[in-house]
């Protein structure tokens, strides 16, 4: 089974990122395919992630319009989910 987490910024060192990394590591160790989509920031987690966890980012500084950015994010998420 494939599981994907969507998080604002995986490189933060806050609670959401810590819990996401703990759950993702636990699931990948149980045999699940795990991916994390981060909306902004770096693709490197502050917390240790198993190398089998795939991280994708939606970050694109070149898009300034809010609606265009949302459409781009939706399309990017869709492409990642379909590809994986």
mmCIF file with all atom_site columns, C-alpha atoms in Angstrom, residues 3-8 10 20 24 33-39 43 52-58:
data_model
loop_
_atom_site.group_PDB
_atom_site.id
_atom_site.type_symbol
_atom_site.label_atom_id
_atom_site.label_alt_id
_atom_site.label_comp_id
_atom_site.label_asym_id
_atom_site.label_entity_id
_atom_site.label_seq_id
_atom_site.pdbx_PDB_ins_code
_atom_site.Cartn_x
_atom_site.Cartn_y
_atom_site.Cartn_z
_atom_site.occupancy
_atom_site.B_iso_or_equiv
_atom_site.pdbx_formal_charge
_atom_site.auth_seq_id
_atom_site.auth_comp_id
_atom_site.auth_asym_id
_atom_site.auth_atom_id
_atom_site.pdbx_PDB_model_num
ATOM 1  C CA . UNK A 1 3  ? 0.788  6.352  1.679  1.00 0.00 ? 3  UNK A CA 1
ATOM 2  C CA . UNK A 1 4  ? 1.497  10.015 1.025  1.00 0.00 ? 4  UNK A CA 1
ATOM 3  C CA . UNK A 1 5  ? 1.753  12.831 3.562  1.00 0.00 ? 5  UNK A CA 1
ATOM 4  C CA . UNK A 1 6  ? 1.187  16.472 2.602  1.00 0.00 ? 6  UNK A CA 1
ATOM 5  C CA . UNK A 1 7  ? 2.964  18.935 4.879  1.00 0.00 ? 7  UNK A CA 1
ATOM 6  C CA . UNK A 1 8  ? 3.714  22.644 4.685  1.00 0.00 ? 8  UNK A CA 1
ATOM 7  C CA . UNK A 1 10 ? 9.291  19.243 6.141  1.00 0.00 ? 10 UNK A CA 1
ATOM 8  C CA . UNK A 1 20 ? 5.112  13.052 10.353 1.00 0.00 ? 20 UNK A CA 1
ATOM 9  C CA . UNK A 1 24 ? 6.477  7.795  7.989  1.00 0.00 ? 24 UNK A CA 1
ATOM 10 C CA . UNK A 1 33 ? 5.624  2.729  0.322  1.00 0.00 ? 33 UNK A CA 1
ATOM 11 C CA . UNK A 1 34 ? 5.707  6.202  1.867  1.00 0.00 ? 34 UNK A CA 1
ATOM 12 C CA . UNK A 1 35 ? 6.026  9.606  0.257  1.00 0.00 ? 35 UNK A CA 1
ATOM 13 C CA . UNK A 1 36 ? 5.998  13.130 1.628  1.00 0.00 ? 36 UNK A CA 1
ATOM 14 C CA . UNK A 1 37 ? 4.945  16.176 -0.379 1.00 0.00 ? 37 UNK A CA 1
ATOM 15 C CA . UNK A 1 38 ? 6.187  19.439 1.106  1.00 0.00 ? 38 UNK A CA 1
ATOM 16 C CA . UNK A 1 39 ? 4.566  22.691 -0.023 1.00 0.00 ? 39 UNK A CA 1
ATOM 17 C CA . UNK A 1 43 ? 13.357 18.608 0.651  1.00 0.00 ? 43 UNK A CA 1
ATOM 18 C CA . UNK A 1 52 ? 13.128 4.674  1.258  1.00 0.00 ? 52 UNK A CA 1
ATOM 19 C CA . UNK A 1 53 ? 10.802 7.641  1.897  1.00 0.00 ? 53 UNK A CA 1
ATOM 20 C CA . UNK A 1 54 ? 10.365 9.744  -1.244 1.00 0.00 ? 54 UNK A CA 1
ATOM 21 C CA . UNK A 1 55 ? 10.159 13.516 -0.728 1.00 0.00 ? 55 UNK A CA 1
ATOM 22 C CA . UNK A 1 56 ? 8.754  15.885 -3.365 1.00 0.00 ? 56 UNK A CA 1
ATOM 23 C CA . UNK A 1 57 ? 8.357  19.659 -3.149 1.00 0.00 ? 57 UNK A CA 1
ATOM 24 C CA . UNK A 1 58 ? 5.830  22.020 -4.705 1.00 0.00 ? 58 UNK A CA 1
#
